PDB file of C-alpha atoms in Angstrom:
ATOM      1  CA  MET A   1       0.049   0.004   0.138  1.00 61.00           C
ATOM      2  CA  ALA A   2       3.230   2.249   0.780  1.00 60.00           C
ATOM      3  CA  GLU A   3       4.386   1.583  -2.105  1.00 63.00           C
ATOM      4  CA  VAL A   4       1.144   2.532  -4.381  1.00 58.00           C
ATOM      5  CA  GLN A   5       0.717   5.800  -2.409  1.00 59.00           C
ATOM      6  CA  GLN A   6       4.708   6.679  -3.261  1.00 59.00           C
ATOM      7  CA  MET A   7       3.939   6.036  -6.504  1.00 57.00           C
ATOM      8  CA  THR A   8       1.063   8.151  -6.994  1.00 58.00           C
ATOM      9  CA  PHE A   9       2.916  11.138  -4.990  1.00 56.00           C
ATOM     10  CA  ARG A  10       5.893  10.875  -7.728  1.00 59.00           C
ATOM     11  CA  ARG A  11       3.223  11.181 -10.409  1.00 58.00           C
ATOM     12  CA  THR A  12       1.419  14.427  -8.747  1.00 57.00           C
ATOM     13  CA  ARG A  13       5.042  15.890  -8.447  1.00 58.00           C
ATOM     14  CA  ALA A  14       5.706  14.986 -11.967  1.00 53.00           C
ATOM     15  CA  TYR A  15       2.375  16.420 -13.426  1.00 57.00           C
ATOM     16  CA  GLY A  16       2.874  19.744 -11.199  1.00 55.00           C
ATOM     17  CA  ALA A  17       6.124  20.117 -12.599  1.00 53.00           C
ATOM     18  CA  SER A  18       5.017  19.807 -16.155  1.00 56.00           C
ATOM     19  CA  GLY A  19       1.838  22.265 -15.551  1.00 55.00           C
ATOM     20  CA  LEU A  20       4.350  24.811 -14.243  1.00 48.00           C
ATOM     21  CA  VAL A  21       6.177  24.304 -17.106  1.00 48.00           C
ATOM     22  CA  LEU A  22       3.040  24.719 -19.299  1.00 47.00           C
ATOM     23  CA  ALA A  23       2.179  27.747 -17.337  1.00 50.00           C
ATOM     24  CA  VAL A  24       5.361  29.517 -17.894  1.00 44.00           C
ATOM     25  CA  CYS A  25       5.302  28.867 -21.736  1.00 45.00           C
ATOM     26  CA  THR A  26       1.750  30.123 -22.162  1.00 48.00           C
ATOM     27  CA  VAL A  27       2.877  33.250 -19.930  1.00 43.00           C
ATOM     28  CA  PHE A  28       5.709  33.985 -22.669  1.00 46.00           C
ATOM     29  CA  ALA A  29       3.662  33.033 -25.270  1.00 47.00           C
ATOM     30  CA  TRP A  30       1.215  35.649 -24.566  1.00 46.00           C
ATOM     31  CA  GLN A  31       3.576  38.335 -23.586  1.00 49.00           C
ATOM     32  CA  ASN A  32       5.199  37.804 -27.311  1.00 48.00           C
ATOM     33  CA  ALA A  33       1.773  38.069 -28.701  1.00 46.00           C
ATOM     34  CA  THR A  34       0.960  41.478 -26.626  1.00 46.00           C
ATOM     35  CA  ALA A  35       4.086  42.962 -27.684  1.00 47.00           C
ATOM     36  CA  ALA A  36       3.627  42.197 -31.387  1.00 46.00           C
ATOM     37  CA  GLN A  37       0.037  43.584 -31.272  1.00 50.00           C
ATOM     38  CA  ASN A  38       1.439  46.772 -29.967  1.00 87.00           C
ATOM     39  CA  CYS A  39       2.664  47.142 -33.615  1.00 95.00           C
ATOM     40  CA  ASP A  40      -0.571  47.725 -34.787  1.00 94.00           C
ATOM     41  CA  ALA A  41      -1.323  50.285 -31.951  1.00 96.00           C
ATOM     42  CA  ALA A  42      -2.434  53.474 -32.882  1.00 95.00           C
ATOM     43  CA  ALA A  43       0.001  56.612 -32.569  1.00 96.00           C
ATOM     44  CA  THR A  44      -1.276  57.650 -28.829  1.00 96.00           C
ATOM     45  CA  PRO A  45       0.928  59.089 -25.834  1.00 97.00           C
ATOM     46  CA  GLY A  46       3.410  56.322 -23.946  1.00 96.00           C
ATOM     47  CA  VAL A  47       2.207  53.708 -26.759  1.00 96.00           C
ATOM     48  CA  ASN A  48       4.849  50.890 -26.987  1.00 97.00           C
ATOM     49  CA  TRP A  49       6.211  50.182 -30.285  1.00 97.00           C
ATOM     50  CA  GLN A  50       9.627  48.584 -29.542  1.00 97.00           C
ATOM     51  CA  GLU A  51      11.417  46.931 -32.513  1.00 96.00           C
ATOM     52  CA  CYS A  52       8.281  47.804 -34.303  1.00 97.00           C
ATOM     53  CA  ASP A  53       8.611  48.680 -38.482  1.00 97.00           C
ATOM     54  CA  LYS A  54       6.909  52.114 -39.153  1.00 97.00           C
ATOM     55  CA  LYS A  55       8.474  52.675 -42.656  1.00 98.00           C
ATOM     56  CA  LEU A  56       7.315  55.140 -45.349  1.00 97.00           C
ATOM     57  CA  LEU A  57       4.339  56.033 -42.896  1.00 97.00           C
ATOM     58  CA  ILE A  58       2.821  59.761 -42.434  1.00 97.00           C
ATOM     59  CA  LEU A  59       2.467  60.421 -39.132  1.00 97.00           C
ATOM     60  CA  ASP A  60       2.225  63.905 -39.215  1.00 97.00           C
ATOM     61  CA  GLY A  61       1.022  65.839 -35.935  1.00 97.00           C
ATOM     62  CA  GLN A  62       0.689  62.813 -33.927  1.00 98.00           C
ATOM     63  CA  ASP A  63       1.243  63.029 -30.015  1.00 98.00           C
ATOM     64  CA  LEU A  64       3.581  60.164 -29.224  1.00 98.00           C
ATOM     65  CA  SER A  65       5.005  61.880 -25.774  1.00 98.00           C
ATOM     66  CA  GLY A  66       6.479  59.597 -23.561  1.00 97.00           C
ATOM     67  CA  ALA A  67       6.398  56.478 -26.270  1.00 97.00           C
ATOM     68  CA  ASN A  68       8.545  53.533 -26.386  1.00 96.00           C
ATOM     69  CA  LEU A  69      10.191  53.752 -29.426  1.00 97.00           C
ATOM     70  CA  PHE A  70      13.214  51.709 -29.378  1.00 97.00           C
ATOM     71  CA  GLY A  71      14.591  49.816 -32.185  1.00 97.00           C
ATOM     72  CA  VAL A  72      11.702  51.534 -34.434  1.00 97.00           C
ATOM     73  CA  ASP A  73      12.473  51.746 -38.107  1.00 98.00           C
ATOM     74  CA  PHE A  74      11.144  54.957 -39.169  1.00 98.00           C
ATOM     75  CA  THR A  75      13.001  55.120 -42.143  1.00 98.00           C
ATOM     76  CA  SER A  76      11.413  57.913 -45.002  1.00 98.00           C
ATOM     77  CA  THR A  77       8.837  58.237 -42.277  1.00 98.00           C
ATOM     78  CA  ASP A  78       6.757  61.716 -42.251  1.00 98.00           C
ATOM     79  CA  LEU A  79       7.107  62.781 -38.390  1.00 98.00           C
ATOM     80  CA  ARG A  80       6.079  66.106 -38.942  1.00 98.00           C
ATOM     81  CA  ASN A  81       4.731  68.392 -36.421  1.00 98.00           C
ATOM     82  CA  THR A  82       4.983  65.388 -34.045  1.00 98.00           C
ATOM     83  CA  ASN A  83       5.014  65.383 -30.371  1.00 98.00           C
ATOM     84  CA  LEU A  84       8.121  63.273 -28.937  1.00 98.00           C
ATOM     85  CA  ARG A  85       8.491  64.864 -25.514  1.00 98.00           C
ATOM     86  CA  ALA A  86      10.172  62.733 -23.352  1.00 98.00           C
ATOM     87  CA  ALA A  87      10.139  59.673 -25.610  1.00 98.00           C
ATOM     88  CA  ASN A  88      12.272  56.855 -26.143  1.00 98.00           C
ATOM     89  CA  LEU A  89      13.817  56.541 -29.674  1.00 98.00           C
ATOM     90  CA  GLU A  90      17.392  55.053 -28.775  1.00 98.00           C
ATOM     91  CA  LYS A  91      18.625  52.777 -31.654  1.00 98.00           C
ATOM     92  CA  ALA A  92      15.671  53.917 -34.088  1.00 98.00           C
ATOM     93  CA  THR A  93      16.399  54.216 -37.612  1.00 98.00           C
ATOM     94  CA  LEU A  94      15.290  57.805 -39.018  1.00 98.00           C
ATOM     95  CA  VAL A  95      16.979  57.506 -42.190  1.00 98.00           C
ATOM     96  CA  ARG A  96      15.599  60.418 -44.652  1.00 98.00           C
ATOM     97  CA  ALA A  97      12.383  60.758 -42.134  1.00 98.00           C
ATOM     98  CA  SER A  98      11.458  64.110 -41.385  1.00 98.00           C
ATOM     99  CA  LEU A  99      11.013  65.600 -37.863  1.00 98.00           C
ATOM    100  CA  ALA A 100      10.782  69.052 -38.989  1.00 98.00           C
ATOM    101  CA  ASP A 101       8.733  71.367 -36.269  1.00 97.00           C
ATOM    102  CA  SER A 102       8.331  68.410 -34.097  1.00 98.00           C
ATOM    103  CA  THR A 103       8.491  68.802 -30.344  1.00 98.00           C
ATOM    104  CA  ALA A 104      11.391  66.427 -28.846  1.00 98.00           C
ATOM    105  CA  LYS A 105      11.938  67.911 -25.189  1.00 97.00           C
ATOM    106  CA  GLY A 106      13.964  65.637 -23.248  1.00 97.00           C
ATOM    107  CA  ALA A 107      13.508  62.783 -25.907  1.00 98.00           C
ATOM    108  CA  ARG A 108      15.894  59.790 -25.695  1.00 98.00           C
ATOM    109  CA  PHE A 109      18.143  59.505 -29.622  1.00 98.00           C
ATOM    110  CA  ASP A 110      20.968  57.775 -28.421  1.00 97.00           C
ATOM    111  CA  ARG A 111      22.573  55.770 -30.705  1.00 98.00           C
ATOM    112  CA  ILE A 112      19.665  56.242 -33.731  1.00 98.00           C
ATOM    113  CA  GLU A 113      20.500  56.268 -37.307  1.00 98.00           C
ATOM    114  CA  GLY A 114      19.596  59.383 -38.569  1.00 96.00           C
ATOM    115  CA  TYR A 115      21.501  59.512 -42.001  1.00 97.00           C
ATOM    116  CA  ARG A 116      20.168  63.133 -44.043  1.00 97.00           C
ATOM    117  CA  THR A 117      17.028  63.251 -41.629  1.00 98.00           C
ATOM    118  CA  ASP A 118      15.434  66.794 -41.390  1.00 98.00           C
ATOM    119  CA  PHE A 119      15.280  68.071 -37.788  1.00 97.00           C
ATOM    120  CA  SER A 120      14.946  71.663 -38.937  1.00 95.00           C
ATOM    121  CA  ARG A 121      12.501  73.910 -36.502  1.00 94.00           C
ATOM    122  CA  MET A 122      12.775  70.863 -33.764  1.00 96.00           C
ATOM    123  CA  ASP A 123      12.466  71.954 -30.356  1.00 95.00           C
ATOM    124  CA  ALA A 124      14.709  70.040 -28.932  1.00 95.00           C
ATOM    125  CA  GLN A 125      15.711  71.259 -25.521  1.00 94.00           C
ATOM    126  CA  GLY A 126      17.365  68.803 -23.083  1.00 94.00           C
ATOM    127  CA  ALA A 127      16.921  65.821 -25.681  1.00 96.00           C
ATOM    128  CA  VAL A 128      19.984  63.661 -26.045  1.00 96.00           C
ATOM    129  CA  PHE A 129      22.113  62.033 -29.072  1.00 96.00           C
ATOM    130  CA  ALA A 130      24.661  60.221 -27.495  1.00 95.00           C
ATOM    131  CA  SER A 131      26.534  57.927 -30.001  1.00 95.00           C
ATOM    132  CA  ALA A 132      23.859  58.779 -32.605  1.00 96.00           C
ATOM    133  CA  GLU A 133      24.967  58.689 -36.543  1.00 97.00           C
ATOM    134  CA  MET A 134      23.556  61.725 -37.974  1.00 95.00           C
ATOM    135  CA  GLN A 135      25.427  62.483 -41.439  1.00 95.00           C
ATOM    136  CA  ARG A 136      24.142  65.120 -43.488  1.00 95.00           C
ATOM    137  CA  SER A 137      20.956  65.864 -41.148  1.00 96.00           C
ATOM    138  CA  ASN A 138      19.494  69.251 -41.333  1.00 95.00           C
ATOM    139  CA  PHE A 139      19.010  71.029 -37.826  1.00 93.00           C
ATOM    140  CA  GLN A 140      18.643  74.277 -39.257  1.00 92.00           C
ATOM    141  CA  ASP A 141      16.590  76.759 -36.768  1.00 90.00           C
ATOM    142  CA  ALA A 142      16.364  73.723 -34.472  1.00 91.00           C
ATOM    143  CA  ASN A 143      15.929  74.877 -30.739  1.00 91.00           C
ATOM    144  CA  LEU A 144      19.653  72.541 -29.300  1.00 90.00           C
ATOM    145  CA  THR A 145      19.544  74.335 -25.941  1.00 89.00           C
ATOM    146  CA  ASN A 146      21.357  71.961 -23.208  1.00 91.00           C
ATOM    147  CA  VAL A 147      21.288  68.858 -26.014  1.00 92.00           C
ATOM    148  CA  ASP A 148      23.762  66.357 -25.395  1.00 93.00           C
ATOM    149  CA  PHE A 149      25.998  65.149 -28.711  1.00 93.00           C
ATOM    150  CA  THR A 150      28.510  63.367 -26.911  1.00 93.00           C
ATOM    151  CA  LYS A 151      30.232  60.863 -29.502  1.00 94.00           C
ATOM    152  CA  ALA A 152      27.795  61.504 -32.266  1.00 94.00           C
ATOM    153  CA  GLU A 153      28.414  61.164 -35.610  1.00 95.00           C
ATOM    154  CA  LEU A 154      27.466  64.531 -37.460  1.00 92.00           C
ATOM    155  CA  GLY A 155      29.506  64.557 -40.742  1.00 91.00           C
ATOM    156  CA  ARG A 156      28.036  67.376 -42.917  1.00 91.00           C
ATOM    157  CA  ALA A 157      25.319  68.388 -40.675  1.00 91.00           C
ATOM    158  CA  GLN A 158      23.783  71.685 -40.935  1.00 90.00           C
ATOM    159  CA  PHE A 159      23.300  73.345 -37.596  1.00 83.00           C
ATOM    160  CA  PRO A 160      21.411  76.875 -36.718  1.00 70.00           C
ATOM    161  CA  CYS A 161      24.687  78.695 -36.554  1.00 60.00           C
ATOM    162  CA  ARG A 162      26.114  81.161 -38.019  1.00 51.00           C
ATOM    163  CA  ARG A 163      29.840  81.413 -39.051  1.00 49.00           C
ATOM    164  CA  TYR A 164      31.701  84.726 -39.357  1.00 46.00           C
ATOM    165  CA  GLN A 165      35.187  85.240 -40.834  1.00 48.00           C
ATOM    166  CA  TRP A 166      36.377  86.691 -37.029  1.00 44.00           C
ATOM    167  CA  GLN A 167      34.749  84.062 -35.021  1.00 45.00           C
ATOM    168  CA  PRO A 168      36.311  80.556 -34.869  1.00 47.00           C
ATOM    169  CA  LEU A 169      34.191  77.470 -35.697  1.00 48.00           C
ATOM    170  CA  PHE A 170      30.387  77.725 -34.335  1.00 48.00           C
ATOM    171  CA  VAL A 171      28.447  80.369 -32.628  1.00 47.00           C
ATOM    172  CA  CYS A 172      26.510  77.578 -31.018  1.00 51.00           C
ATOM    173  CA  GLN A 173      28.695  75.830 -29.189  1.00 47.00           C
ATOM    174  CA  SER A 174      27.864  77.615 -25.767  1.00 42.00           C
ATOM    175  CA  ARG A 175      24.807  76.406 -25.789  1.00 45.00           C
ATOM    176  CA  THR A 176      25.089  72.737 -26.555  1.00 46.00           C
ATOM    177  CA  ARG A 177      26.435  70.261 -23.796  1.00 46.00           C
ATOM    178  CA  GLY A 178      28.995  67.833 -25.318  1.00 44.00           C
ATOM    179  CA  LEU A 179      29.175  69.463 -28.368  1.00 50.00           C
ATOM    180  CA  PRO A 180      32.607  69.808 -28.241  1.00 44.00           C
ATOM    181  CA  ARG A 181      33.727  66.266 -27.981  1.00 41.00           C
ATOM    182  CA  SER A 182      31.396  65.512 -30.762  1.00 43.00           C
ATOM    183  CA  ASP A 183      32.281  65.061 -34.671  1.00 39.00           C
ATOM    184  CA  VAL A 184      31.618  68.393 -35.924  1.00 42.00           C
ATOM    185  CA  HIS A 185      34.828  69.540 -37.645  1.00 41.00           C
ATOM    186  CA  ARG A 186      32.801  68.495 -40.984  1.00 38.00           C
ATOM    187  CA  ALA A 187      29.714  70.067 -40.374  1.00 41.00           C
ATOM    188  CA  ASP A 188      28.123  72.347 -43.051  1.00 38.00           C
ATOM    189  CA  ARG A 189      28.304  76.370 -41.728  1.00 37.00           C
ATOM    190  CA  LEU A 190      26.109  78.727 -43.024  1.00 32.00           C
TER     191      LEU A 190
END
């Protein structure tokens, strides 16, 4: 009789462990399905589009404040007049995208890929572009007060600065944090 009880106990314990493994797998599958569904979510404040493909879209005038846009591919996307206040765009792809006239106060653009991106007239006060690759990007008339460009690649980028024969390099260097350590020696100057 004791052997039967012991076998029943072992079998119950084995089924319990199998059930736990099944439950854990179900939770992970549900989380992945939920994350995939976020790519179809509407553009709203705080939306989670992490690692989503948003190429060639017109998102003009949308409110993406506080959104998680980590690793999103915005290649050739129209983000003009968009509210990106405190949004996380770390590792996003913004190649040939337009963020003209957008608000990005306190946004994180760390390690973005933004070749030929239009940031003109953007309000980016306190934004971080650390280690970003933004060759040939346009920052004309942008508000870059307290922006961090530490270790950013800015070759041939256009800035809201004026160069006069009597002034060395940029007039705007005093308004940006981290700019002297950035690669700006080939940036276009008007």
